[in-house]
Coordinates of C-alpha atoms in Angstrom, one line a residue:
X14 CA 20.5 215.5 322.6
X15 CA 22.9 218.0 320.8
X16 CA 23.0 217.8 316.8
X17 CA 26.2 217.9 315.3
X18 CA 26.6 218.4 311.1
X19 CA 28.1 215.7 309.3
X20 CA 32.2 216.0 309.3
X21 CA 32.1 216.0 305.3
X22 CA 29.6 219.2 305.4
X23 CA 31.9 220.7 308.1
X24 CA 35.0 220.5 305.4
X25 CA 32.9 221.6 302.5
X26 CA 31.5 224.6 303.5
X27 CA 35.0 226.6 303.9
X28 CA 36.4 224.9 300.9
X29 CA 33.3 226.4 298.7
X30 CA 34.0 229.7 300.4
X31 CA 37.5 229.5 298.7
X32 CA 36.4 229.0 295.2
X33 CA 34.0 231.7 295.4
X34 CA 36.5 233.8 297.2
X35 CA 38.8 232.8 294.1
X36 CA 36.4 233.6 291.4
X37 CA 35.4 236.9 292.7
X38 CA 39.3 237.8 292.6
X39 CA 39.9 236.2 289.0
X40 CA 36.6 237.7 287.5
X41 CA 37.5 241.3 289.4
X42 CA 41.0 240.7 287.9
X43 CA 39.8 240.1 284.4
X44 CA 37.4 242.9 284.6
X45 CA 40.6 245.5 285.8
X46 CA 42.8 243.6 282.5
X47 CA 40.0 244.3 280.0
X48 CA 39.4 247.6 281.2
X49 CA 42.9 249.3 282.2
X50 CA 45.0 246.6 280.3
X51 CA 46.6 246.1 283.6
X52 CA 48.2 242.6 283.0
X53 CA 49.9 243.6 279.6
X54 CA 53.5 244.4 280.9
X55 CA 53.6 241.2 282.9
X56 CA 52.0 239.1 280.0
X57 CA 55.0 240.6 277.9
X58 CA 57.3 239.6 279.9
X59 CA 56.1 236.2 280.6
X60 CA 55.9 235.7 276.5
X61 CA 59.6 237.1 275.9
X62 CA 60.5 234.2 278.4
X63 CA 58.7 231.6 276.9
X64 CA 58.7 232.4 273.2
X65 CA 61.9 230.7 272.8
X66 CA 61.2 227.4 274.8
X67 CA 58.3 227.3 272.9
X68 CA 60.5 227.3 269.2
X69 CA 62.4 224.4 270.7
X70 CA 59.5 222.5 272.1
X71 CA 58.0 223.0 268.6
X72 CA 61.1 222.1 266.7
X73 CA 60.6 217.9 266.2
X74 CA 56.9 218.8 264.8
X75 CA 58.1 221.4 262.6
X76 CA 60.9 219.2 261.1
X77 CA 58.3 216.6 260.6
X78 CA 56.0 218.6 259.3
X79 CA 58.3 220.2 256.7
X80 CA 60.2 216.5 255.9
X81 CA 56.7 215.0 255.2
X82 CA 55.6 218.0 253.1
X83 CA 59.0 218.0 250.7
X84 CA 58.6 214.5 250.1
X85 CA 54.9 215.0 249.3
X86 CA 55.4 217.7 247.6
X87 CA 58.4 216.2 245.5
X88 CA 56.5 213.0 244.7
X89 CA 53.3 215.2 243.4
X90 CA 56.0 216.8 241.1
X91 CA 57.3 213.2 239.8
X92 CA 53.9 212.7 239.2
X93 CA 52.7 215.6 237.1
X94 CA 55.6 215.8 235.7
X95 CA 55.0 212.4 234.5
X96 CA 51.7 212.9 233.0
X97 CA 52.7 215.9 231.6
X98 CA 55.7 214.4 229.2
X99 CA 52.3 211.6 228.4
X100 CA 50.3 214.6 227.3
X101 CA 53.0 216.0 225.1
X102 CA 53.6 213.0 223.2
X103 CA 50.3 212.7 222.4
X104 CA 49.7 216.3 221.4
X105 CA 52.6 216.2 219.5
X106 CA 51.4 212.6 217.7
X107 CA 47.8 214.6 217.4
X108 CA 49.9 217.4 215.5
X109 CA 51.5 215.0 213.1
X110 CA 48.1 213.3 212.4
X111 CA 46.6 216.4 211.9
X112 CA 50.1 218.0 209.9
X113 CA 49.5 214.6 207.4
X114 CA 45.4 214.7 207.2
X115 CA 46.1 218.1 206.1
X116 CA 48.4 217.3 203.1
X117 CA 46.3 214.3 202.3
X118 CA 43.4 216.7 202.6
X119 CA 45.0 218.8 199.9
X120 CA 46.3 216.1 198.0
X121 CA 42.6 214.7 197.3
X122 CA 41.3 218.3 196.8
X123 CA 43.7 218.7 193.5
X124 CA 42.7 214.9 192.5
X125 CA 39.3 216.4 192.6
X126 CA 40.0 219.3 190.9
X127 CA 41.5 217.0 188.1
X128 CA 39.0 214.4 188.1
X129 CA 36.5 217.6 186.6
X130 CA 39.5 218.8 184.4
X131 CA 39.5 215.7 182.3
X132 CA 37.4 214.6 179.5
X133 CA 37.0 210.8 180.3
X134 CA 36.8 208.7 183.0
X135 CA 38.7 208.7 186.0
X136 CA 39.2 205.7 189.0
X137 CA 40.3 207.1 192.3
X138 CA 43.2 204.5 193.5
X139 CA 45.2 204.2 196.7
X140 CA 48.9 202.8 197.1
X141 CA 48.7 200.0 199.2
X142 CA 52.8 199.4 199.4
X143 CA 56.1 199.3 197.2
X144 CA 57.3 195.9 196.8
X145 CA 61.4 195.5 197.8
X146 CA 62.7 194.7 194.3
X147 CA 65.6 195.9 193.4
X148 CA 65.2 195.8 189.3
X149 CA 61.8 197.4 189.1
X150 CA 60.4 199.9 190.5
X151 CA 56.5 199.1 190.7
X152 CA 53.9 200.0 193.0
X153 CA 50.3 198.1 194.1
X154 CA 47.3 199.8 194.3
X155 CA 44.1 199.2 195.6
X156 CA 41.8 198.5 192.5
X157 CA 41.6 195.8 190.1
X158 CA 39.4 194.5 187.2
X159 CA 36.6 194.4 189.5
X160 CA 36.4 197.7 189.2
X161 CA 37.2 198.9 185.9
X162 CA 40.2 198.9 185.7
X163 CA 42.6 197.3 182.8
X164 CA 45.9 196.4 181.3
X165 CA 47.9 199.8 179.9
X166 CA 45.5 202.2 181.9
X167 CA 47.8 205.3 183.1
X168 CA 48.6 206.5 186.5
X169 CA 48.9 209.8 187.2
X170 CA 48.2 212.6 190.4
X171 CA 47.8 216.3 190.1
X172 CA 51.5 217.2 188.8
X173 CA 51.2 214.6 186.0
X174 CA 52.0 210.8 184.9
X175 CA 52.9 208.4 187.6
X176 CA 53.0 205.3 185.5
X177 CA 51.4 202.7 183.8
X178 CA 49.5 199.3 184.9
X179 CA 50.8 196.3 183.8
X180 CA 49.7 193.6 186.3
X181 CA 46.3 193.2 186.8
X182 CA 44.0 191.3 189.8
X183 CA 40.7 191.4 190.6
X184 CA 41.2 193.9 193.7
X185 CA 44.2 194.7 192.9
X186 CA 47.1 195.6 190.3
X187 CA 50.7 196.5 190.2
X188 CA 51.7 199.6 188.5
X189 CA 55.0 200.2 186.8
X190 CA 56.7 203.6 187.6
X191 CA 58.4 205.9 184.9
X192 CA 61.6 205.5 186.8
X193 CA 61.8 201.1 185.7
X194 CA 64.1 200.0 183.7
X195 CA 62.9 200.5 179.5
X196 CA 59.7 201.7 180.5
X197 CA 59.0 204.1 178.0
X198 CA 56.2 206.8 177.3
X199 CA 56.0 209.1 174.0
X200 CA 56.5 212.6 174.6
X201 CA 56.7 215.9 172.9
X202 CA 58.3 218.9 173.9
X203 CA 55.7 221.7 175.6
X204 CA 58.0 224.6 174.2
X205 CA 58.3 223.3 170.1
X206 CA 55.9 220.5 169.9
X207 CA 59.2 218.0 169.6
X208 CA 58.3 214.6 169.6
X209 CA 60.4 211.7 171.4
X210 CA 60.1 209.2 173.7
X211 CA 61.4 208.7 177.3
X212 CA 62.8 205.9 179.2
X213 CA 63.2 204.5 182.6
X214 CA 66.8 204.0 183.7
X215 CA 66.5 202.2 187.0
X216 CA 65.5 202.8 190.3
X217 CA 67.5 206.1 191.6
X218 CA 68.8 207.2 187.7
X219 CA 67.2 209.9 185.7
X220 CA 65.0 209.6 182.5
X221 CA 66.4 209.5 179.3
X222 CA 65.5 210.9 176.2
X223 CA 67.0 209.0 173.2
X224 CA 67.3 208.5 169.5
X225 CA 67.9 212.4 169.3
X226 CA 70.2 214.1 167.1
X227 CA 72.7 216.8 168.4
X228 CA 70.6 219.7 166.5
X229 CA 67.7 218.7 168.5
X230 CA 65.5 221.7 169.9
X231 CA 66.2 221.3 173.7
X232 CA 66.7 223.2 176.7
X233 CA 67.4 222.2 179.8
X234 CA 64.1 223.1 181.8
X235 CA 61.8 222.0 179.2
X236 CA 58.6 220.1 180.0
X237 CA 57.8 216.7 178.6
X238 CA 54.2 216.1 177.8
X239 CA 52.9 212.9 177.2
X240 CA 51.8 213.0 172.9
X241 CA 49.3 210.8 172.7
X242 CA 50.4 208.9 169.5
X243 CA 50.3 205.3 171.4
X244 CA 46.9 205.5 172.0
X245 CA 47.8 204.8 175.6
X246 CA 48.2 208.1 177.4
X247 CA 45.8 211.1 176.9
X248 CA 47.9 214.0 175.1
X249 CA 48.9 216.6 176.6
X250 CA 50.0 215.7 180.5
X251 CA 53.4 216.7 182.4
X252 CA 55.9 213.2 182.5
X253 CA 59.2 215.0 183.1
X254 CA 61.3 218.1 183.1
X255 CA 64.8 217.8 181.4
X256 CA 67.6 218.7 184.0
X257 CA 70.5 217.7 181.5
X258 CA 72.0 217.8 177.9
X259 CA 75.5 215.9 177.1
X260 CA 76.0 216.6 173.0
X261 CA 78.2 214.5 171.1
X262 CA 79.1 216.2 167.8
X263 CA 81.4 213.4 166.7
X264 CA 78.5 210.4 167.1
X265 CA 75.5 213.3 166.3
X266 CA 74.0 212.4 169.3
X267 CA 72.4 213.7 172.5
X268 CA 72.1 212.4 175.6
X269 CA 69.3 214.2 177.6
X270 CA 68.7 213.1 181.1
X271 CA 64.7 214.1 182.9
X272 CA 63.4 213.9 186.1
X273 CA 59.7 213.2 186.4
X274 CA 57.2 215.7 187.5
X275 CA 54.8 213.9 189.6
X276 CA 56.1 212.7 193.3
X277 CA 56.0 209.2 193.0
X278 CA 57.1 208.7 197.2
X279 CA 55.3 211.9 198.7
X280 CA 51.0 210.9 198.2
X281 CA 49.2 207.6 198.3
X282 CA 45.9 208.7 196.6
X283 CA 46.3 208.9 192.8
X284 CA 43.9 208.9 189.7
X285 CA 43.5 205.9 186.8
X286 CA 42.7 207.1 183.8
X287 CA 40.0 204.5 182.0
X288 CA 41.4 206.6 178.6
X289 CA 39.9 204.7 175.7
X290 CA 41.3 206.8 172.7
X291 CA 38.5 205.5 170.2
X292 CA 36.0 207.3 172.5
X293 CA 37.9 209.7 174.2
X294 CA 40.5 211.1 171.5
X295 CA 40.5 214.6 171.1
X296 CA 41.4 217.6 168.4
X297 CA 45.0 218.6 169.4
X298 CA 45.8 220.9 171.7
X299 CA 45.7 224.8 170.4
X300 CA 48.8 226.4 170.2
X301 CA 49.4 229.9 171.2
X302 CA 51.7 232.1 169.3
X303 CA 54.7 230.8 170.8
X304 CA 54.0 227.6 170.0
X305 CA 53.6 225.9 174.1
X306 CA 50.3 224.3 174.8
X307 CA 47.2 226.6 176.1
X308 CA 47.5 226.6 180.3
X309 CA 43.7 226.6 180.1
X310 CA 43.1 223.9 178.4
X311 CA 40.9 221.2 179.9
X312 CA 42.6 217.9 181.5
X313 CA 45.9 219.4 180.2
X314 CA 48.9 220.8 182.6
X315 CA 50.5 224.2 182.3
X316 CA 53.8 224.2 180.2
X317 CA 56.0 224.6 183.1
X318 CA 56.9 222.8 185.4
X319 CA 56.6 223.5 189.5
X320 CA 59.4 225.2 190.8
X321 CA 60.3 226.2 187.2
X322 CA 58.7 229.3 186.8

C-alpha cells in the first residue's frame, strides 16, 4: 500500500516556498535601498504624486481641527479676559483703600503730633455722620459723657478749631461747626494781637468778623487765632484766615468776610480738648518783635496760614 501526503500539506508546501522566496527578495531589496539608496528616485516620484491627494484627503480634519481650535481658543480669551477686568477692579478698589488708609494714616500721625503739643487734656473723637439739616451745620461724633467729655468742650484737628459741642449723650454728642448760623468764637488777630469775634453765616457763606470800625488793623490774609478770653477755647489756635474787607466810610464800618482753617469735610478723626481754664490757663503767648505769636510755641499754630506762606 502506497502512502500519499495529506492534500492540505501538498498546497502548503509551495505556498511557504513563495513567502520565503518573497522575503528573501524584499529583505535583499531593502538591504540594496539602505546601502546604494536605490529606491529614492522612484520614492520621489511616487510622493510628488501623492502629496497632493494626500492635502485633500487631509482637508475635512484640518478644517475641523482648526474650527475647534478658534472656538477654543476664542472662548479661553472670553474667559481670561473676564477675570482679568475682575482683577483690575479689585486692584484698583485695593489702591483706593490703600490711597485713603494713607491720608488717614497721616491724618492721625499730626493728631498725635498735637495731642503732645498741647498742655491739657486731649479726647481722640471720630465723625460718625453729618445730619441733613439745612439751618445748621453740626456734626456727631463718637464720644459722649461717658467718656469725658462735656458741654462747650472744643473741636479741633491739626490745622485748628473745628467747632464746639453743644449736644451732649452718653456715647455720643453733636458738635456745632464754625460755619452755623451765630456761632461765634473770640479771636485776635496773629499779626497785631487785634481782638474780635467771628461768626457763622450759614452753611456754604463765609465767616464774618463784626462790630469793627473802618480804621481797623486788617489785611486780607491775616490769621484768626482763637484769644482765649471766654474761658472756652485755649488761646492761641488757627479758626480762620480773612479772604475779604468791604469798608464803609460813611457807616465807619467794616465788613470782613473769613474762611476757616481746619477742613471740616476732608478727615473723620479729630481731637476734644477737655480745656478747663482754672487748671489749664496759661501766661500769654510771647510776642516776637513783630508782634505775631512765637511758631514754637507749645499747643499753639504758626501765624500763617497753609497755602499762605
Amino acid at each position: 500500500m502506497q502512502y500519499s501526503a495529506p492534500p492540505l500539506f501538498r498546497q502548503g508546501i509551495p505556498a511557504l516556498l513563495k513567502l520565503i522566496v518573497c522575503l528573501s527578495i524584499s529583505i535583499a531589496l531593502m538591504l540594496i535601498d539602505f546601502r546604494f539608496k536605490a529606491l529614492d528616485p522612484i520614492r520621489n516620484n511616487v510622493n510628488w504624486i501623492l502629496r497632493p491627494l494626500e492635502y485633500v484627503m487631509m482637508m475635512p480634519r484640518n478644517i475641523y481641527e482648526s474650527s475647534t481650535e478658534y472656538f477654543t481658543t476664542r472662548g479661553t480669551l472670553d474667559k481670561e479676559n473676564q477675570t482679568l477686568k475682575v482683577r483690575q477692579a479689585e486692584l484698583s478698589l485695593l489702591a483706593n483703600q490703600s490711597e485713603f488708609l494713607m491720608v488717614e494714616n497721616q491724618n492721625l500721625r499730626e493728631l498725635m503730633s498735637l495731642q503732645k503739643q498741647v498742655p491739657f487734656k486731649t479726647l481722640p473723637v471720630e465723625i460718625l455722620f453729618n445730619p441733613s439739616n439745612p439751618i445748621s451745620q453740626r456734626i456727631v461724633i463718637n464720644r459722649g459723657s461717658e467718656d469725658g467729655l462735656k458741654l462747650g468742650n472744643p473741636i479741633a484737628n491739626d490745622a485748628g478749631i473745628l467747632g464746639q459741642v453743644v449736644r451732649l449723650y452718653d456715647h455720643s454728642a453733636e458738635v456745632s461747626l464754625l460755619e452755623d448760623r451765630d456761632f461765634a468764637v473770640p479771636v485776635q488777630v496773629a499779626r497785631n494781637g487785634l481782638r474780635a469775634a467771628v461768626f457763622g453765616a450759614g452753611r456754604g457763606n463765609p465767616l464774618e468778623l463784626r462790630y469793627l470800625p473802618v480804621a481797623s488793623d486788617l489785611e486780607v490774609g491775616d490769621v484768626l487765632l482763637t484769644s482765649g478770653i471766654d474761658g472756652v477755647y485755649p488761646p492761641g489756635f488757627a479758626v480762620a484766615v480773612i479772604s475779604k474787607i468791604e469798608r464803609n466810610l460813611d457807616k465807619n464800618s467794616s465788613n470782613v468776610f473769613c474762611v476757616p482753617i481746619a477742613p471740616v469735610n476732608r478727615y473723620r478723626q479729630a481731637l476734644a480738648f477737655l480745656y478747663d481754664p482754672k487748671f489749664d490757663a496759661k501766661a500769654p503767648a510771647d510776642t516776637n518783635k513783630s508782634g505775631g505769636t512765637l511758631s514754637n510755641t507749645p499747643g499753639r499754630r504758626q501765624t500763617r496760614a497753609r497755602g499762605m506762606q
